[in-house]
Structure formats: structure tokens, C-alpha cells
mmCIF file of C-alpha atoms in Angstrom:
data_model
loop_
_atom_site.group_PDB
_atom_site.id
_atom_site.type_symbol
_atom_site.label_atom_id
_atom_site.label_comp_id
_atom_site.label_asym_id
_atom_site.label_seq_id
_atom_site.Cartn_x
_atom_site.Cartn_y
_atom_site.Cartn_z
ATOM 1 C CA MET A 182 0.000 0.000 0.000
ATOM 2 C CA ALA A 183 1.379 3.389 -1.008
ATOM 3 C CA VAL A 184 1.324 5.877 1.856
ATOM 4 C CA THR A 185 1.333 9.640 1.224
ATOM 5 C CA PRO A 186 2.039 11.355 4.557
ATOM 6 C CA ASN A 187 1.903 14.879 3.111
ATOM 7 C CA ILE A 188 -1.291 15.856 1.294
ATOM 8 C CA ALA A 189 -1.646 19.360 -0.143
ATOM 9 C CA GLY A 190 0.847 20.660 2.397
ATOM 10 C CA ILE A 191 -0.850 18.897 5.331
ATOM 11 C CA GLY A 192 1.521 16.552 7.136
ATOM 12 C CA ASP A 193 -0.449 15.321 10.159
ATOM 13 C CA PRO A 194 -3.949 15.222 11.705
ATOM 14 C CA ALA A 195 -3.345 18.430 13.658
ATOM 15 C CA GLY A 196 -2.548 20.254 10.432
ATOM 16 C CA LEU A 197 -5.730 18.983 8.825
ATOM 17 C CA GLN A 198 -7.762 19.927 11.880
ATOM 18 C CA LYS A 199 -6.437 23.485 11.713
ATOM 19 C CA ALA A 200 -7.143 23.677 7.974
ATOM 20 C CA LEU A 201 -10.726 22.504 8.566
ATOM 21 C CA VAL A 202 -11.186 25.161 11.251
ATOM 22 C CA ASP A 203 -9.946 27.760 8.763
ATOM 23 C CA ALA A 204 -12.625 26.421 6.400
ATOM 24 C CA GLN A 205 -15.197 27.030 9.180
ATOM 25 C CA TYR A 206 -15.653 23.366 10.034
ATOM 26 C CA LEU A 207 -14.838 22.558 13.658
ATOM 27 C CA ALA A 208 -13.590 18.981 13.604
ATOM 28 C CA ASP A 209 -12.498 17.152 16.742
ATOM 29 C CA ASP A 210 -9.241 15.203 16.979
ATOM 30 C CA ALA A 211 -10.856 11.880 16.091
ATOM 31 C CA LEU A 212 -12.497 13.136 12.905
ATOM 32 C CA ALA A 213 -9.367 14.978 11.782
ATOM 33 C CA THR A 214 -7.306 11.831 12.377
ATOM 34 C CA ALA A 215 -9.704 9.597 10.430
ATOM 35 C CA ALA A 216 -9.814 12.053 7.526
ATOM 36 C CA TYR A 217 -6.029 12.410 7.473
ATOM 37 C CA LEU A 218 -5.467 8.641 7.503
ATOM 38 C CA SER A 219 -7.987 8.226 4.706
ATOM 39 C CA LEU A 220 -6.010 10.680 2.564
ATOM 40 C CA ALA A 221 -2.603 9.310 3.533
ATOM 41 C CA LEU A 222 -3.571 5.675 2.904
ATOM 42 C CA GLY A 223 -5.578 6.427 -0.233
ATOM 43 C CA LYS A 224 -8.721 4.807 1.173
ATOM 44 C CA PRO A 225 -12.334 6.058 1.116
ATOM 45 C CA LEU A 226 -13.581 7.750 4.281
ATOM 46 C CA LEU A 227 -16.876 6.388 5.656
ATOM 47 C CA LEU A 228 -18.697 8.786 7.980
ATOM 48 C CA GLU A 229 -21.686 7.474 9.917
ATOM 49 C CA GLY A 230 -23.945 9.275 12.344
ATOM 50 C CA ALA A 231 -27.428 10.600 12.974
ATOM 51 C CA PRO A 232 -28.907 12.998 10.416
ATOM 52 C CA GLY A 233 -27.721 16.560 10.903
ATOM 53 C CA VAL A 234 -24.429 15.963 12.702
ATOM 54 C CA GLY A 235 -22.330 17.412 9.875
ATOM 55 C CA LYS A 236 -21.232 14.443 7.763
ATOM 56 C CA THR A 237 -21.913 16.077 4.403
ATOM 57 C CA GLU A 238 -20.474 19.375 5.593
ATOM 58 C CA ALA A 239 -17.308 17.554 6.649
ATOM 59 C CA ALA A 240 -16.874 16.247 3.098
ATOM 60 C CA LYS A 241 -17.471 19.706 1.636
ATOM 61 C CA ALA A 242 -14.988 21.272 4.041
ATOM 62 C CA LEU A 243 -12.415 18.605 3.179
ATOM 63 C CA GLY A 244 -12.888 19.373 -0.496
ATOM 64 C CA GLY A 245 -12.337 23.057 0.221
ATOM 65 C CA VAL A 246 -9.166 22.353 2.185
ATOM 66 C CA LEU A 247 -7.775 20.218 -0.644
ATOM 67 C CA GLY A 248 -8.850 22.717 -3.298
ATOM 68 C CA ARG A 249 -11.008 20.100 -5.034
ATOM 69 C CA ASN A 250 -14.400 20.258 -6.645
ATOM 70 C CA VAL A 251 -16.895 18.234 -4.591
ATOM 71 C CA VAL A 252 -18.868 15.937 -6.918
ATOM 72 C CA ARG A 253 -21.908 14.698 -5.041
ATOM 73 C CA LEU A 254 -23.727 11.445 -5.744
ATOM 74 C CA GLN A 255 -26.951 11.590 -3.738
ATOM 75 C CA CYS A 256 -28.167 8.066 -3.121
ATOM 76 C CA PHE A 257 -31.845 7.158 -2.997
ATOM 77 C CA GLU A 258 -34.005 4.066 -3.040
ATOM 78 C CA GLY A 259 -33.883 2.540 -6.514
ATOM 79 C CA ILE A 260 -30.760 4.367 -7.702
ATOM 80 C CA ASP A 261 -29.066 2.442 -10.514
ATOM 81 C CA ALA A 262 -25.763 2.456 -12.347
ATOM 82 C CA ALA A 263 -27.035 4.785 -15.079
ATOM 83 C CA ALA A 264 -27.753 7.524 -12.540
ATOM 84 C CA ALA A 265 -24.271 7.133 -11.086
ATOM 85 C CA LEU A 266 -22.100 6.426 -14.144
ATOM 86 C CA TYR A 267 -23.266 7.873 -17.447
ATOM 87 C CA GLU A 268 -26.158 8.068 -19.872
ATOM 88 C CA TRP A 269 -26.519 8.717 -23.588
ATOM 89 C CA ASN A 270 -28.435 11.817 -24.609
ATOM 90 C CA TYR A 271 -31.101 10.037 -26.650
ATOM 91 C CA PRO A 272 -33.095 13.144 -27.699
ATOM 92 C CA ARG A 273 -29.923 14.748 -28.987
ATOM 93 C CA GLN A 274 -28.939 11.548 -30.811
ATOM 94 C CA MET A 275 -32.339 11.406 -32.539
ATOM 95 C CA LEU A 276 -32.086 15.069 -33.530
ATOM 96 C CA ALA A 277 -28.615 14.472 -34.990
ATOM 97 C CA ILE A 278 -29.953 11.547 -37.054
ATOM 98 C CA ARG A 279 -32.748 13.682 -38.488
ATOM 99 C CA GLN A 280 -30.425 16.548 -39.298
ATOM 100 C CA ALA A 281 -27.807 14.310 -40.919
ATOM 101 C CA GLY A 282 -30.201 12.726 -43.392
ATOM 102 C CA ASP A 283 -28.242 10.074 -45.298
ATOM 103 C CA ASP A 284 -24.882 11.133 -43.816
ATOM 104 C CA PHE A 285 -23.082 9.052 -41.185
ATOM 105 C CA VAL A 286 -23.552 10.090 -37.563
ATOM 106 C CA ASN A 287 -21.392 8.759 -34.738
ATOM 107 C CA LEU A 288 -24.075 8.344 -32.100
ATOM 108 C CA TYR A 289 -21.476 7.542 -29.470
ATOM 109 C CA ALA A 290 -19.383 10.641 -29.865
ATOM 110 C CA GLU A 291 -18.403 12.611 -26.782
ATOM 111 C CA ASP A 292 -21.073 15.242 -27.501
ATOM 112 C CA PHE A 293 -23.813 12.701 -26.782
ATOM 113 C CA LEU A 294 -22.372 11.381 -23.508
ATOM 114 C CA LEU A 295 -23.911 12.654 -20.281
ATOM 115 C CA GLU A 296 -21.445 12.384 -17.413
ATOM 116 C CA ARG A 297 -22.774 11.329 -14.049
ATOM 117 C CA PRO A 298 -20.775 11.729 -10.816
ATOM 118 C CA LEU A 299 -18.642 8.570 -11.000
ATOM 119 C CA LEU A 300 -17.516 9.136 -14.588
ATOM 120 C CA GLU A 301 -16.896 12.813 -13.905
ATOM 121 C CA VAL A 302 -14.591 11.972 -11.018
ATOM 122 C CA LEU A 303 -12.734 9.260 -12.938
ATOM 123 C CA ARG A 304 -11.890 11.760 -15.649
ATOM 124 C CA ASN A 305 -10.659 14.381 -13.182
ATOM 125 C CA PRO A 306 -9.436 12.473 -10.110
ATOM 126 C CA ALA A 307 -6.790 15.033 -9.134
ATOM 127 C CA ARG A 308 -9.259 17.908 -9.062
ATOM 128 C CA SER A 309 -12.292 16.140 -7.590
ATOM 129 C CA LEU A 310 -13.600 14.786 -4.313
ATOM 130 C CA LEU A 311 -16.355 12.204 -4.726
ATOM 131 C CA LEU A 312 -19.074 12.491 -2.086
ATOM 132 C CA ILE A 313 -21.354 9.435 -2.020
ATOM 133 C CA ASP A 314 -24.073 10.808 0.219
ATOM 134 C CA GLU A 315 -26.432 8.614 2.268
ATOM 135 C CA ILE A 316 -25.223 5.311 0.860
ATOM 136 C CA ASP A 317 -27.570 3.550 3.295
ATOM 137 C CA ARG A 318 -30.572 4.792 1.286
ATOM 138 C CA SER A 319 -29.537 2.728 -1.743
ATOM 139 C CA ASP A 320 -30.242 -0.988 -2.069
ATOM 140 C CA HIS A 321 -27.803 -3.887 -1.659
ATOM 141 C CA GLU A 322 -27.388 -4.323 -5.428
ATOM 142 C CA PHE A 323 -26.169 -0.763 -5.890
ATOM 143 C CA GLU A 324 -23.881 -1.112 -2.887
ATOM 144 C CA ALA A 325 -22.350 -4.216 -4.502
ATOM 145 C CA PHE A 326 -21.834 -2.316 -7.757
ATOM 146 C CA LEU A 327 -20.242 0.547 -5.843
ATOM 147 C CA LEU A 328 -17.943 -1.896 -4.074
ATOM 148 C CA GLU A 329 -16.599 -3.044 -7.436
ATOM 149 C CA PHE A 330 -16.131 0.547 -8.593
ATOM 150 C CA LEU A 331 -14.188 1.487 -5.456
ATOM 151 C CA SER A 332 -11.883 -1.504 -5.930
ATOM 152 C CA ASP A 333 -10.327 -0.474 -9.251
ATOM 153 C CA PHE A 334 -11.843 2.930 -10.158
ATOM 154 C CA THR A 335 -12.739 1.958 -13.707
ATOM 155 C CA ILE A 336 -15.861 2.256 -15.823
ATOM 156 C CA SER A 337 -16.509 0.164 -18.910
ATOM 157 C CA ILE A 338 -18.504 1.975 -21.596
ATOM 158 C CA PRO A 339 -19.372 -0.744 -24.148
ATOM 159 C CA GLU A 340 -19.692 1.689 -27.033
ATOM 160 C CA THR A 341 -16.376 3.487 -26.501
ATOM 161 C CA GLY A 342 -14.135 1.495 -24.148
ATOM 162 C CA THR A 343 -12.876 1.579 -20.575
ATOM 163 C CA VAL A 344 -12.255 4.711 -18.528
ATOM 164 C CA ARG A 345 -9.694 4.258 -15.774
ATOM 165 C CA ALA A 346 -8.645 6.872 -13.226
ATOM 166 C CA VAL A 347 -4.962 7.787 -13.523
ATOM 167 C CA GLN A 348 -4.900 7.992 -9.715
ATOM 168 C CA ALA A 349 -7.267 7.007 -6.942
ATOM 169 C CA PRO A 350 -9.701 9.880 -6.299
ATOM 170 C CA VAL A 351 -10.548 11.153 -2.831
ATOM 171 C CA VAL A 352 -13.832 9.523 -1.786
ATOM 172 C CA VAL A 353 -16.095 10.259 1.191
ATOM 173 C CA LEU A 354 -19.176 8.143 1.926
ATOM 174 C CA THR A 355 -21.849 9.130 4.422
ATOM 175 C CA SER A 356 -24.486 6.978 6.089
ATOM 176 C CA ASN A 357 -27.320 7.732 8.517
ATOM 177 C CA ARG A 358 -27.263 4.026 9.471
ATOM 178 C CA THR A 359 -30.851 3.370 8.464
ATOM 179 C CA ARG A 360 -29.538 -0.071 7.461
ATOM 180 C CA ASP A 361 -26.310 -1.981 7.935
ATOM 181 C CA LEU A 362 -23.714 -1.638 5.200
ATOM 182 C CA HIS A 363 -21.917 -4.675 3.826
ATOM 183 C CA GLU A 364 -18.762 -5.649 5.678
ATOM 184 C CA ALA A 365 -16.811 -5.702 2.403
ATOM 185 C CA LEU A 366 -17.558 -1.990 1.929
ATOM 186 C CA ARG A 367 -16.566 -1.156 5.487
ATOM 187 C CA ARG A 368 -13.269 -3.025 5.119
ATOM 188 C CA ARG A 369 -12.270 -0.825 2.204
ATOM 189 C CA CYS A 370 -12.808 2.384 4.162
ATOM 190 C CA VAL A 371 -11.409 4.344 7.053
ATOM 191 C CA TYR A 372 -14.396 4.536 9.414
ATOM 192 C CA HIS A 373 -15.517 7.304 11.753
ATOM 193 C CA TRP A 374 -18.708 7.814 13.722
ATOM 194 C CA ILE A 375 -19.792 11.440 14.096
ATOM 195 C CA ASP A 376 -21.900 12.058 17.175
ATOM 196 C CA TYR A 377 -23.692 15.208 18.228
ATOM 197 C CA PRO A 378 -21.055 17.659 19.512
ATOM 198 C CA ASP A 379 -20.878 18.486 23.188
ATOM 199 C CA ALA A 380 -22.469 21.740 24.331
ATOM 200 C CA ALA A 381 -19.255 23.789 24.299
ATOM 201 C CA LEU A 382 -18.296 22.711 20.783
ATOM 202 C CA GLU A 383 -21.808 23.177 19.432
ATOM 203 C CA ALA A 384 -21.970 26.700 20.866
ATOM 204 C CA GLN A 385 -18.654 27.408 19.173
ATOM 205 C CA ILE A 386 -20.055 26.060 15.902
ATOM 206 C CA VAL A 387 -23.067 28.374 16.218
ATOM 207 C CA MET A 388 -20.869 31.418 16.790
ATOM 208 C CA THR A 389 -18.612 30.420 13.897
ATOM 209 C CA ARG A 390 -21.452 29.875 11.428
ATOM 210 C CA ALA A 391 -23.769 32.665 12.658
ATOM 211 C CA SER A 392 -21.713 35.791 13.229
ATOM 212 C CA THR A 393 -24.728 37.866 14.366
ATOM 213 C CA VAL A 394 -25.535 35.557 17.297
ATOM 214 C CA ALA A 395 -24.316 36.558 20.757
ATOM 215 C CA GLU A 396 -22.475 34.001 22.873
ATOM 216 C CA ALA A 397 -25.244 33.935 25.503
ATOM 217 C CA THR A 398 -27.833 33.264 22.806
ATOM 218 C CA ALA A 399 -25.700 30.511 21.285
ATOM 219 C CA ARG A 400 -25.336 28.781 24.640
ATOM 220 C CA ALA A 401 -29.063 29.125 25.375
ATOM 221 C CA VAL A 402 -30.016 27.606 22.017
ATOM 222 C CA VAL A 403 -27.525 24.768 22.447
ATOM 223 C CA ALA A 404 -28.904 24.000 25.890
ATOM 224 C CA SER A 405 -32.455 24.012 24.492
ATOM 225 C CA VAL A 406 -31.468 21.703 21.643
ATOM 226 C CA GLY A 407 -29.863 19.361 24.167
ATOM 227 C CA HIS A 408 -33.206 19.131 25.962
ATOM 228 C CA LEU A 409 -35.023 18.524 22.676
ATOM 229 C CA ARG A 410 -32.658 15.707 21.690
ATOM 230 C CA ALA A 411 -33.365 14.015 25.015
ATOM 231 C CA GLU A 412 -37.051 13.811 24.088
ATOM 232 C CA PRO A 413 -38.464 10.876 22.057
ATOM 233 C CA LEU A 414 -38.834 12.943 18.896
ATOM 234 C CA ALA A 415 -39.271 11.622 15.392
ATOM 235 C CA LYS A 416 -36.818 14.184 13.978
ATOM 236 C CA PRO A 417 -34.503 15.644 16.632
ATOM 237 C CA PRO A 418 -32.731 18.827 15.549
ATOM 238 C CA GLY A 419 -29.280 18.524 14.017
ATOM 239 C CA VAL A 420 -26.403 20.941 14.242
ATOM 240 C CA ALA A 421 -27.636 22.868 11.185
ATOM 241 C CA GLU A 422 -30.993 23.402 12.925
ATOM 242 C CA THR A 423 -29.186 24.659 16.019
ATOM 243 C CA VAL A 424 -27.404 27.309 13.960
ATOM 244 C CA GLU A 425 -30.570 28.300 12.116
ATOM 245 C CA TRP A 426 -32.633 28.487 15.321
ATOM 246 C CA ALA A 427 -30.055 30.796 16.905
ATOM 247 C CA GLU A 428 -30.123 33.030 13.823
ATOM 248 C CA ALA A 429 -33.933 33.054 13.664
ATOM 249 C CA ALA A 430 -34.386 33.845 17.359
ATOM 250 C CA THR A 431 -31.757 36.599 17.152
ATOM 251 C CA LEU A 432 -33.566 38.129 14.166
ATOM 252 C CA LEU A 433 -36.927 38.143 15.961
ATOM 253 C CA ASN A 434 -35.352 39.629 19.083
ATOM 254 C CA ALA A 435 -33.769 42.405 17.014
ATOM 255 C CA GLN A 436 -37.265 43.173 15.696
ATOM 256 C CA GLY A 437 -38.654 43.586 19.207
ATOM 257 C CA VAL A 438 -39.699 40.079 20.275
ATOM 258 C CA ARG A 439 -38.515 39.528 23.828
ATOM 259 C CA TRP A 440 -36.799 36.437 25.217
ATOM 260 C CA PRO A 441 -37.843 33.642 25.593
ATOM 261 C CA GLU A 442 -40.733 34.369 23.240
ATOM 262 C CA ALA A 443 -38.239 34.718 20.372
ATOM 263 C CA PHE A 444 -37.139 31.129 20.976
ATOM 264 C CA LYS A 445 -40.712 29.841 21.113
ATOM 265 C CA ARG A 446 -41.919 31.666 18.004
ATOM 266 C CA SER A 447 -38.988 30.382 15.943
ATOM 267 C CA ILE A 448 -39.285 26.761 17.101
ATOM 268 C CA GLY A 449 -40.317 25.695 13.589
ATOM 269 C CA VAL A 450 -36.734 26.268 12.500
ATOM 270 C CA ALA A 451 -35.536 23.600 14.932
ATOM 271 C CA LEU A 452 -38.427 21.128 14.873
ATOM 272 C CA LYS A 453 -39.855 20.215 11.486
ATOM 273 C CA ASP A 454 -42.331 17.471 12.303
ATOM 274 C CA HIS A 455 -45.984 18.100 13.220
ATOM 275 C CA ASP A 456 -46.130 15.236 15.717
ATOM 276 C CA ASP A 457 -43.018 16.521 17.491
ATOM 277 C CA LEU A 458 -44.473 20.023 17.772
ATOM 278 C CA THR A 459 -47.767 18.644 19.074
ATOM 279 C CA TYR A 460 -45.964 16.447 21.580
ATOM 280 C CA LEU A 461 -44.114 19.448 23.036
ATOM 281 C CA ALA A 462 -46.826 22.086 22.615
ATOM 282 C CA ASP A 463 -48.076 22.080 26.225
ATOM 283 C CA ARG A 464 -44.639 22.059 27.856
ATOM 284 C CA LEU A 465 -42.371 23.895 25.482
ATOM 285 C CA SER A 466 -41.490 26.416 28.196
ATOM 286 C CA SER A 467 -40.149 23.638 30.398
ATOM 287 C CA VAL A 468 -37.897 22.447 27.571
ATOM 288 C CA LEU A 469 -36.295 25.875 27.319
ATOM 289 C CA PRO A 470 -33.583 26.093 30.009
ATOM 290 C CA GLY A 471 -33.333 28.820 32.601
ATOM 291 C CA GLU A 472 -30.708 30.864 30.777
ATOM 292 C CA ALA A 473 -32.943 31.030 27.690
ATOM 293 C CA ALA A 474 -35.785 32.477 29.758
#
């Protein structure tokens, strides 16, 4: 296995952690170490965690640090190879046939090829970061196909030939763990579980991402979100909702809505499920901590 200890001027996990902070992503030591080892060993990085903990944002921040274009493959139930690899532009092919009349038309010329994320990355591996988002939403057949792709980074196009990456691209996979991934896929990756940040780190994230939010407001929102996550909610708020709730409450307060009413009136930014709102409707004030009131 070829090891590359220095990647884009970053020689250790601490250096990567600092670069991520500069990119406004506050990664802890464990995440920075996993990401660094993934780059150094040339292996995909698999990030698992609850929705909203920052897995996708971590991949985007890593792409920014490396100066690479993030090519995102959003997985969904029923996704197939055509959606991930390439397709032929059939309407354009038919139009070319009509316009050519009796003349020869190469229907498999480059102009008719529609690149999808995997082919796009294979053609530009040095300038791309492949983000395979929510791999757990795909089915087992697509996961098996993806496993083969990640093994040799090649695509066979029957009409034109094989496309092979000149170097292994940087790959980040995310999973909300709605189902178990195959062990063969896990073995090929550097794995890291992203949990909800502790209160101090989440408050720091809020102040980093929302420059108009005061520190006291950030801490109050974080404490409130901590209470909400302790409830049996269908959709507990993620870190992004924490930031947005702090911004929304700050905006209402600046327009004359007093605390804690500003928190209550902007609760729809944090909770986005009717059953959750109904469940908390009669005791929302008790969920808001003392400092918020």
C-alpha cells in the first residue's frame, strides 16, 4: 500500500484539523485523524452518524481544504448504475440523425455522452472529491456495484471502451445508518462515527457559522437543543438546525420580540415534524432552560 504522509501541504492530523477550522468546520481530533489517515492511505472515508451531525459538511470542508471540486452522488431508493455512471443523450442523438439525413452520424461521440458523478470523477481524479451521500438509502445491489467501482476505479462503456482513473480519487461516503452496510464496503474504508457535539463545541459552531448571534444566545439555544434531543422525537434537531434556530431567534429579538418568546416563536426552525411540535406544545417552556428564559 502506497502511503502519502503529506497531502496538499498537510503533514499530520493536527494540520488537517487546523485547515478545517480555517474552512469554518470545527472537527475534533478523532475526525481529523480519520480524515487524514484516509487521505494518507488512499482509502475512502466512511462517515456514519445521525442525520444533521455534519457528515456532508465535513466532506465539503475537506474538499475546500484540498482545493477540489466536490462531486456529489446523492443516493436514494432505486438508484441504478445509469444515474451514477453515465447516460446517452437520446433526444440529442435522434435530432442528430434527423439533421444528418443520409450522412453518417457517430451516435457515441463525446457530444452525446452525459457524465454522471462517478464518470466525472474518474476523468478528473486530481481535481475532484467524490461524495457518495447517504449510501444507506440505496439498495444492496447498488452497494455491490459501488464496491466493485471502489476496488479499481474503472468504468466500462461498451460503445467506446474503458475509462480508468490515472490515480485514486478522494472519496467520502456518508451513512445515517438506516440499514447496515456490507462488511466488504466497510473493510475498504477508514471509518468514523460522528456524534452530536458536546455543548461547548456546538456553541462554538453556532458562533462560527452565525456571526450575528451573541455568545449567551448561542449557549441558550444549544442547551435548548440538548433538551429537545433528550425527548423521544421523530426528527430531533441537528447541528444545522441549532445554527438556524439561533439566527432566527436573534432576528426576531432584534425586531422587538422579547426572550424567551423569540425562541418559542422560531421553534419551527428547529423542529420540522408536526407530531413533534404537538408532543411538546403544552410544555415547550419547560424544555427551554433557565438561561434562555
